[in-house]
Amino acid sequence: MQKYLCFFILAITTFVSYGQERILNNNPPALKWRQINTPGFRIIFPEGFSREAHRIANTLEHLRAAESETMGETVPPKISMILQNQNSISNGFVTLGPRRSEFYSMPPQDYNFTGTNRWLDLLAVHEYRHIVQFEQSKTGWNKFFYYLFGENTQAGMAFSAAPPWFWEGDATAIETSFTHSGRGRIPSFNRVFRANLLEGKRFNYHKQHLRSYKDYVPNHYVLGYHFIAHLRRRTNDPEIWEKVSNSAFSWPFIPFTFSNALKKHTDTYLVENYEMMMDELDSVWTGQLNGLNVTPYEAITERKSSAFTDYSYPQQLENGKLIALKSGIGDIQQFVYLKPGKEDEKTFVPGIMNESGMLSASQNKVVWNEIHFDPRWRVRTYSVIKSYDFETNRVKIITDKSRYGGAAISPDASRIATVLTTEDQNTYLVILDYDTGKEIKRFDNSENQFYSMARWSADGKQIVTLKTTEEGRSVVTFDVDSGLEHTLIQESHENIGHPVLYKNMLFFNSPVSGIDNIYMLDMETGKRYQVTVSKYGAYNPEISNDGDFIYYNEHTVNGLDVVKIPLNKSDWKAFSEIKDQPVKYYQPLVEQEGHEDILSNVPDTEYPERKYSRIGHLINIHSWGPYASTDLNSARFGVFSQDVLSTTAISLGYQYDEVEETGFGYVNVSYQGLYPIIDIQVSKGSRSTVEAVTNENNEDEDVTFNWDETSVDVGLRLPLLLTKSKYHRELSIENEVGITKVENFNQNFRFLDQQGNGNLYTNEATVSFYNLLKQSSRDINSRWGQSFSASHTSSPFGGAYDAGQLALRGTLYFPGIFKHHSFYVRGAYQHKSWKLDTLSNDTYLLSNQIPLPRGYSHSTWEDFFSASVNYTLPLWCPDIALGPVLNLKRIRANLFYDYGYSEIDLVNQAQRVRLQRDDTYQSIGVDMLFDTNFLRFPADVAIGFRFSYAEPNNFKSGGSKFEFLISNISF
């Protein structure tokens, strides 16, 4: 045994740098960048985006002082703002590490997202408040942590001090106070929260904050806005959240610091404040329903479960069948047939939809928008138009690499009306050919107003659309032949949506009464009528083929139902008779802030514009100081850099390994501005290991081996995002060349006479691929999918050592017996190159890369095959909170059977060493995991145990084994 012990001593791998595998979100290198510098901002934008960049620069400067008034009063220092024009996903964010904000500029089509605001204006108001919040967080101990560790630690401690709902709720309150149409003014924003509360689902704080697998709980934006608004209303103090957050940020490491801060400034802890908010909302929303005579309707949706499920955007096909888009807490998005009194029937599962707040069907075809991704550049996405033919069951990609929002198919199914947003932020209503996807007509928009939710008239001669300007929203029609625009409803800040033309009537959604309902404009008389009176919200009218009924969505506590009512004008209220029942929960905030019209007088200052050099800004140090690894086995001291355009990540420092009691210096560089990612890692330091050997007296003896090691690794990565359907799909190809130099290897142990010093030259090639069906919130694993990976390490460049290993692994996922159950099979094979046929010690054993049978401790082998059969299922979703310490959301299990076969066949005649054995491994067991939250932190942590029984074999005793498990990922 002692003759080949040295092989095990060198069975180590190069230390991998933190974050080296991270893929940064960036743009193609051909994109040229410009910049505008103002007192508070460096606006960085692509060439061709100057008009919007100048407008946003003025808007942001105009907002700076006003948005800081009720959150710290200190105007934040200058920050980089990146305007992205390569995406089709409407989004924006502010982050630290590095400190910056990014605006994804393509406007959304859904009227309930933006209200009557212009998209970039809404982003400016909302996101700048986050900048103010981060500046507010730099106080007390958190300010000390910033100077000691930098931006990453400042952000981490800030997020631990204040819950997510505070951050987004405060920003939503500001967007509501500073504009005429923030989300706090839009009834659909709180319809789930409102229905839950009034229908007996008054969840406790922990469930409302930490969410649930049992019930659908609205997100932290909704909870946060109402919590922020409630406390400002109750205290009549516009600076109450400044005081609370300042106290919390000052002591971020104290458990429940946010609750303690609330106690300090309101004399009441967090949960009690939450209960007072719920009491107030219950009273306000109950009062809103007084005297409401709800429209009687016939439900089309047949629910077999109380699980929250939306049946959105009903559409009737030419063959008379009714379809809707189904989605919910237990269902991924899918098109379904609806039949009165019968369960829905799944027809087709679309990919990642670009939500436009509508569907459009004609001639048994339906069209929608879907997100496609650039394979390499994570920022660049496309909004394509797809269709599904319910007669032929065929899906069609009508446009590719496009930027279309919304899609409406013409009555004869030959054309599509949609909205094009160009990369220079121009908007056009266009008509496309259904068969080819080519543009047929583009309507004039010289003033660059925003159009959305376009739809055809029944005769195909007109298109009705929403038009949003600085003054608000109007409803207009375009004559298809002449291109002339005609206004049906004058612009205002009434949040009108989902317009539908039928004969001389215009149907649409509106919250004008305080609850979303469906209205009708008689285009001959100009009179308006209220078609529905809903308890929680009525949306998305669709006129039946025979013209006798109106199908629409009625919100219930279990989600959107599809219902119908007769199309009978005599049943509807005249607009003058509408009972105005708005709940202006936001009004005290508007008065406290005093800036409701702030966007009406934005200046037009001309700021100088110049080129922005990516190379000149590659080095951008944002964090520094000591930190520990997640397994607490090592500690580092270093500095971290990442440029604001996310092309280059650099880390430099020193790492101490607590296990080996050694340390080394390192430099890691990942340049991601080219198509292949280039990774470079350099490290130099000491290494140590303790091995048990058997001496000449046949006694075990621990021997310490020390050496110095210098490593240089250079790799190329090509991560390709290939998602274009209901499957999440990615292919990654990597190759890394490494040089490891071993020096000063101690050779004083008398049984080890082999050479210890030398160079190892390796080449590691890796390919991985996964194809996984989308998951609902309740799914533990994908119900259908595949994942595979292969890696091969060799030493083809010579050197003192040889290293070789082939590892193959794959997993196949299948549906289980019941919904949300999952059955998966896993297989793997690994071969290690291990030589005993030379007098020199030249084998460098690499670490294991495949899953091994559970329940055993494993020794080293030459070939190993493993297979595993698993069945994963949820057991219970209790939603039990043990005070503020522990919240138990779900209990789940994984039953498994593992099989393995190992083999070694090595002979060294010269040294009379023989190593030949094979063995079989079999084990069964169960993993029990508890999805929990600790100390009110929203991240789910899975803790539990594994009980396994391993069958004894020639080398392993086997038997029963109990292990504790902790993980934050699924099985």
PDB file of N, CA and C in Angstrom, residues 42-97:
ATOM      1  N   ARG A  42     -24.103  59.503 -14.485  1.00  0.00           N
ATOM      2  CA  ARG A  42     -23.441  59.225 -15.745  1.00  0.00           C
ATOM      3  C   ARG A  42     -24.417  58.349 -16.527  1.00  0.00           C
ATOM      4  N   ILE A  43     -25.096  58.908 -17.503  1.00  0.00           N
ATOM      5  CA  ILE A  43     -26.050  58.170 -18.327  1.00  0.00           C
ATOM      6  C   ILE A  43     -25.276  57.489 -19.445  1.00  0.00           C
ATOM      7  N   ILE A  44     -25.260  56.173 -19.463  1.00  0.00           N
ATOM      8  CA  ILE A  44     -24.533  55.390 -20.460  1.00  0.00           C
ATOM      9  C   ILE A  44     -25.573  54.727 -21.366  1.00  0.00           C
ATOM     10  N   PHE A  45     -25.427  54.914 -22.663  1.00  0.00           N
ATOM     11  CA  PHE A  45     -26.470  54.452 -23.582  1.00  0.00           C
ATOM     12  C   PHE A  45     -25.854  54.088 -24.929  1.00  0.00           C
ATOM     13  N   PRO A  46     -26.522  53.226 -25.699  1.00  0.00           N
ATOM     14  CA  PRO A  46     -26.008  52.844 -27.017  1.00  0.00           C
ATOM     15  C   PRO A  46     -26.159  53.989 -28.018  1.00  0.00           C
ATOM     16  N   GLU A  47     -25.321  53.967 -29.010  1.00  0.00           N
ATOM     17  CA  GLU A  47     -25.455  54.940 -30.090  1.00  0.00           C
ATOM     18  C   GLU A  47     -26.845  54.831 -30.704  1.00  0.00           C
ATOM     19  N   GLY A  48     -27.436  55.988 -31.037  1.00  0.00           N
ATOM     20  CA  GLY A  48     -28.775  56.018 -31.600  1.00  0.00           C
ATOM     21  C   GLY A  48     -29.863  56.217 -30.566  1.00  0.00           C
ATOM     22  N   PHE A  49     -29.483  56.265 -29.275  1.00  0.00           N
ATOM     23  CA  PHE A  49     -30.468  56.394 -28.206  1.00  0.00           C
ATOM     24  C   PHE A  49     -30.387  57.759 -27.529  1.00  0.00           C
ATOM     25  N   SER A  50     -29.783  58.727 -28.240  1.00  0.00           N
ATOM     26  CA  SER A  50     -29.488  60.030 -27.635  1.00  0.00           C
ATOM     27  C   SER A  50     -30.737  60.777 -27.198  1.00  0.00           C
ATOM     28  N   ARG A  51     -31.785  60.745 -28.013  1.00  0.00           N
ATOM     29  CA  ARG A  51     -32.984  61.516 -27.679  1.00  0.00           C
ATOM     30  C   ARG A  51     -33.546  61.102 -26.315  1.00  0.00           C
ATOM     31  N   GLU A  52     -33.718  59.811 -26.113  1.00  0.00           N
ATOM     32  CA  GLU A  52     -34.261  59.327 -24.850  1.00  0.00           C
ATOM     33  C   GLU A  52     -33.264  59.512 -23.719  1.00  0.00           C
ATOM     34  N   ALA A  53     -31.970  59.383 -24.011  1.00  0.00           N
ATOM     35  CA  ALA A  53     -30.957  59.555 -22.968  1.00  0.00           C
ATOM     36  C   ALA A  53     -30.990  60.973 -22.413  1.00  0.00           C
ATOM     37  N   HIS A  54     -31.104  61.963 -23.285  1.00  0.00           N
ATOM     38  CA  HIS A  54     -31.176  63.345 -22.827  1.00  0.00           C
ATOM     39  C   HIS A  54     -32.458  63.586 -22.023  1.00  0.00           C
ATOM     40  N   ARG A  55     -33.556  63.013 -22.463  1.00  0.00           N
ATOM     41  CA  ARG A  55     -34.818  63.198 -21.744  1.00  0.00           C
ATOM     42  C   ARG A  55     -34.749  62.570 -20.358  1.00  0.00           C
ATOM     43  N   ILE A  56     -34.181  61.361 -20.256  1.00  0.00           N
ATOM     44  CA  ILE A  56     -34.079  60.698 -18.965  1.00  0.00           C
ATOM     45  C   ILE A  56     -33.073  61.396 -18.067  1.00  0.00           C
ATOM     46  N   ALA A  57     -32.005  61.937 -18.646  1.00  0.00           N
ATOM     47  CA  ALA A  57     -31.040  62.696 -17.840  1.00  0.00           C
ATOM     48  C   ALA A  57     -31.725  63.879 -17.161  1.00  0.00           C
ATOM     49  N   ASN A  58     -32.547  64.589 -17.900  1.00  0.00           N
ATOM     50  CA  ASN A  58     -33.280  65.712 -17.324  1.00  0.00           C
ATOM     51  C   ASN A  58     -34.309  65.256 -16.295  1.00  0.00           C
ATOM     52  N   THR A  59     -34.979  64.160 -16.596  1.00  0.00           N
ATOM     53  CA  THR A  59     -35.994  63.648 -15.666  1.00  0.00           C
ATOM     54  C   THR A  59     -35.355  63.242 -14.345  1.00  0.00           C
ATOM     55  N   LEU A  60     -34.268  62.510 -14.401  1.00  0.00           N
ATOM     56  CA  LEU A  60     -33.610  62.049 -13.184  1.00  0.00           C
ATOM     57  C   LEU A  60     -33.066  63.218 -12.359  1.00  0.00           C
ATOM     58  N   GLU A  61     -32.460  64.191 -13.030  1.00  0.00           N
ATOM     59  CA  GLU A  61     -31.969  65.356 -12.296  1.00  0.00           C
ATOM     60  C   GLU A  61     -33.114  66.110 -11.622  1.00  0.00           C
ATOM     61  N   HIS A  62     -34.254  66.140 -12.301  1.00  0.00           N
ATOM     62  CA  HIS A  62     -35.430  66.832 -11.772  1.00  0.00           C
ATOM     63  C   HIS A  62     -35.983  66.118 -10.538  1.00  0.00           C
ATOM     64  N   LEU A  63     -35.778  64.785 -10.455  1.00  0.00           N
ATOM     65  CA  LEU A  63     -36.332  63.991  -9.364  1.00  0.00           C
ATOM     66  C   LEU A  63     -35.427  63.917  -8.141  1.00  0.00           C
ATOM     67  N   ARG A  64     -34.146  64.208  -8.301  1.00  0.00           N
ATOM     68  CA  ARG A  64     -33.152  63.891  -7.263  1.00  0.00           C
ATOM     69  C   ARG A  64     -33.526  64.421  -5.879  1.00  0.00           C
ATOM     70  N   ALA A  65     -33.694  65.705  -5.775  1.00  0.00           N
ATOM     71  CA  ALA A  65     -33.943  66.303  -4.458  1.00  0.00           C
ATOM     72  C   ALA A  65     -35.309  65.907  -3.919  1.00  0.00           C
ATOM     73  N   ALA A  66     -36.326  65.886  -4.792  1.00  0.00           N
ATOM     74  CA  ALA A  66     -37.690  65.603  -4.342  1.00  0.00           C
ATOM     75  C   ALA A  66     -37.810  64.192  -3.770  1.00  0.00           C
ATOM     76  N   GLU A  67     -37.174  63.224  -4.407  1.00  0.00           N
ATOM     77  CA  GLU A  67     -37.311  61.836  -3.950  1.00  0.00           C
ATOM     78  C   GLU A  67     -36.524  61.569  -2.674  1.00  0.00           C
ATOM     79  N   SER A  68     -35.613  62.447  -2.333  1.00  0.00           N
ATOM     80  CA  SER A  68     -34.811  62.257  -1.125  1.00  0.00           C
ATOM     81  C   SER A  68     -35.453  62.874   0.106  1.00  0.00           C
ATOM     82  N   GLU A  69     -36.498  63.651  -0.072  1.00  0.00           N
ATOM     83  CA  GLU A  69     -37.048  64.422   1.035  1.00  0.00           C
ATOM     84  C   GLU A  69     -37.568  63.557   2.170  1.00  0.00           C
ATOM     85  N   THR A  70     -38.196  62.433   1.864  1.00  0.00           N
ATOM     86  CA  THR A  70     -38.784  61.598   2.906  1.00  0.00           C
ATOM     87  C   THR A  70     -37.994  60.327   3.147  1.00  0.00           C
ATOM     88  N   MET A  71     -36.752  60.292   2.684  1.00  0.00           N
ATOM     89  CA  MET A  71     -35.906  59.124   2.927  1.00  0.00           C
ATOM     90  C   MET A  71     -34.462  59.590   3.078  1.00  0.00           C
ATOM     91  N   GLY A  72     -34.162  60.186   4.210  1.00  0.00           N
ATOM     92  CA  GLY A  72     -32.801  60.555   4.530  1.00  0.00           C
ATOM     93  C   GLY A  72     -32.401  61.957   4.172  1.00  0.00           C
ATOM     94  N   GLU A  73     -33.108  62.587   3.258  1.00  0.00           N
ATOM     95  CA  GLU A  73     -32.875  63.966   2.830  1.00  0.00           C
ATOM     96  C   GLU A  73     -31.550  64.168   2.096  1.00  0.00           C
ATOM     97  N   THR A  74     -30.591  63.272   2.294  1.00  0.00           N
ATOM     98  CA  THR A  74     -29.303  63.400   1.616  1.00  0.00           C
ATOM     99  C   THR A  74     -29.435  62.939   0.175  1.00  0.00           C
ATOM    100  N   VAL A  75     -29.127  63.822  -0.762  1.00  0.00           N
ATOM    101  CA  VAL A  75     -29.192  63.455  -2.170  1.00  0.00           C
ATOM    102  C   VAL A  75     -28.036  62.502  -2.477  1.00  0.00           C
ATOM    103  N   PRO A  76     -28.286  61.335  -3.047  1.00  0.00           N
ATOM    104  CA  PRO A  76     -27.225  60.364  -3.301  1.00  0.00           C
ATOM    105  C   PRO A  76     -26.150  60.925  -4.226  1.00  0.00           C
ATOM    106  N   PRO A  77     -24.913  60.429  -4.065  1.00  0.00           N
ATOM    107  CA  PRO A  77     -23.841  60.856  -4.973  1.00  0.00           C
ATOM    108  C   PRO A  77     -24.052  60.296  -6.372  1.00  0.00           C
ATOM    109  N   LYS A  78     -23.224  60.735  -7.263  1.00  0.00           N
ATOM    110  CA  LYS A  78     -23.342  60.384  -8.681  1.00  0.00           C
ATOM    111  C   LYS A  78     -23.329  58.868  -8.881  1.00  0.00           C
ATOM    112  N   ILE A  79     -24.152  58.414  -9.806  1.00  0.00           N
ATOM    113  CA  ILE A  79     -24.285  56.990 -10.069  1.00  0.00           C
ATOM    114  C   ILE A  79     -24.375  56.761 -11.570  1.00  0.00           C
ATOM    115  N   SER A  80     -23.926  55.586 -12.007  1.00  0.00           N
ATOM    116  CA  SER A  80     -24.026  55.213 -13.420  1.00  0.00           C
ATOM    117  C   SER A  80     -25.407  54.646 -13.704  1.00  0.00           C
ATOM    118  N   MET A  81     -26.035  55.144 -14.778  1.00  0.00           N
ATOM    119  CA  MET A  81     -27.341  54.659 -15.224  1.00  0.00           C
ATOM    120  C   MET A  81     -27.165  54.122 -16.640  1.00  0.00           C
ATOM    121  N   ILE A  82     -27.443  52.832 -16.828  1.00  0.00           N
ATOM    122  CA  ILE A  82     -27.284  52.231 -18.144  1.00  0.00           C
ATOM    123  C   ILE A  82     -28.650  52.072 -18.780  1.00  0.00           C
ATOM    124  N   LEU A  83     -28.821  52.653 -19.952  1.00  0.00           N
ATOM    125  CA  LEU A  83     -30.061  52.514 -20.712  1.00  0.00           C
ATOM    126  C   LEU A  83     -29.861  51.393 -21.727  1.00  0.00           C
ATOM    127  N   GLN A  84     -30.575  50.303 -21.547  1.00  0.00           N
ATOM    128  CA  GLN A  84     -30.431  49.130 -22.403  1.00  0.00           C
ATOM    129  C   GLN A  84     -31.498  49.163 -23.493  1.00  0.00           C
ATOM    130  N   ASN A  85     -31.070  48.973 -24.751  1.00  0.00           N
ATOM    131  CA  ASN A  85     -32.035  48.980 -25.852  1.00  0.00           C
ATOM    132  C   ASN A  85     -32.037  47.690 -26.652  1.00  0.00           C
ATOM    133  N   GLN A  86     -31.348  46.661 -26.148  1.00  0.00           N
ATOM    134  CA  GLN A  86     -31.275  45.400 -26.876  1.00  0.00           C
ATOM    135  C   GLN A  86     -32.257  44.353 -26.357  1.00  0.00           C
ATOM    136  N   ASN A  87     -33.051  44.736 -25.384  1.00  0.00           N
ATOM    137  CA  ASN A  87     -33.933  43.766 -24.749  1.00  0.00           C
ATOM    138  C   ASN A  87     -35.379  43.974 -25.161  1.00  0.00           C
ATOM    139  N   SER A  88     -36.177  42.958 -24.883  1.00  0.00           N
ATOM    140  CA  SER A  88     -37.618  43.055 -25.105  1.00  0.00           C
ATOM    141  C   SER A  88     -38.394  42.743 -23.832  1.00  0.00           C
ATOM    142  N   ILE A  89     -37.687  42.682 -22.714  1.00  0.00           N
ATOM    143  CA  ILE A  89     -38.312  42.463 -21.413  1.00  0.00           C
ATOM    144  C   ILE A  89     -38.366  43.799 -20.693  1.00  0.00           C
ATOM    145  N   SER A  90     -39.529  44.193 -20.250  1.00  0.00           N
ATOM    146  CA  SER A  90     -39.697  45.487 -19.590  1.00  0.00           C
ATOM    147  C   SER A  90     -39.308  45.362 -18.128  1.00  0.00           C
ATOM    148  N   ASN A  91     -38.201  46.017 -17.767  1.00  0.00           N
ATOM    149  CA  ASN A  91     -37.702  45.844 -16.408  1.00  0.00           C
ATOM    150  C   ASN A  91     -36.735  46.975 -16.071  1.00  0.00           C
ATOM    151  N   GLY A  92     -36.298  47.006 -14.844  1.00  0.00           N
ATOM    152  CA  GLY A  92     -35.300  47.954 -14.388  1.00  0.00           C
ATOM    153  C   GLY A  92     -34.840  47.548 -13.008  1.00  0.00           C
ATOM    154  N   PHE A  93     -33.621  47.951 -12.633  1.00  0.00           N
ATOM    155  CA  PHE A  93     -33.138  47.594 -11.307  1.00  0.00           C
ATOM    156  C   PHE A  93     -32.029  48.537 -10.880  1.00  0.00           C
ATOM    157  N   VAL A  94     -31.787  48.529  -9.575  1.00  0.00           N
ATOM    158  CA  VAL A  94     -30.655  49.215  -8.961  1.00  0.00           C
ATOM    159  C   VAL A  94     -29.917  48.174  -8.145  1.00  0.00           C
ATOM    160  N   THR A  95     -28.595  48.195  -8.177  1.00  0.00           N
ATOM    161  CA  THR A  95     -27.838  47.196  -7.441  1.00  0.00           C
ATOM    162  C   THR A  95     -26.523  47.794  -6.984  1.00  0.00           C
ATOM    163  N   LEU A  96     -25.905  47.117  -6.028  1.00  0.00           N
ATOM    164  CA  LEU A  96     -24.552  47.422  -5.598  1.00  0.00           C
ATOM    165  C   LEU A  96     -23.644  46.266  -5.991  1.00  0.00           C
ATOM    166  N   GLY A  97     -22.350  46.557  -6.083  1.00  0.00           N
ATOM    167  CA  GLY A  97     -21.374  45.532  -6.423  1.00  0.00           C
ATOM    168  C   GLY A  97     -21.370  45.135  -7.878  1.00  0.00           C
TER     169      GLY A  97
END
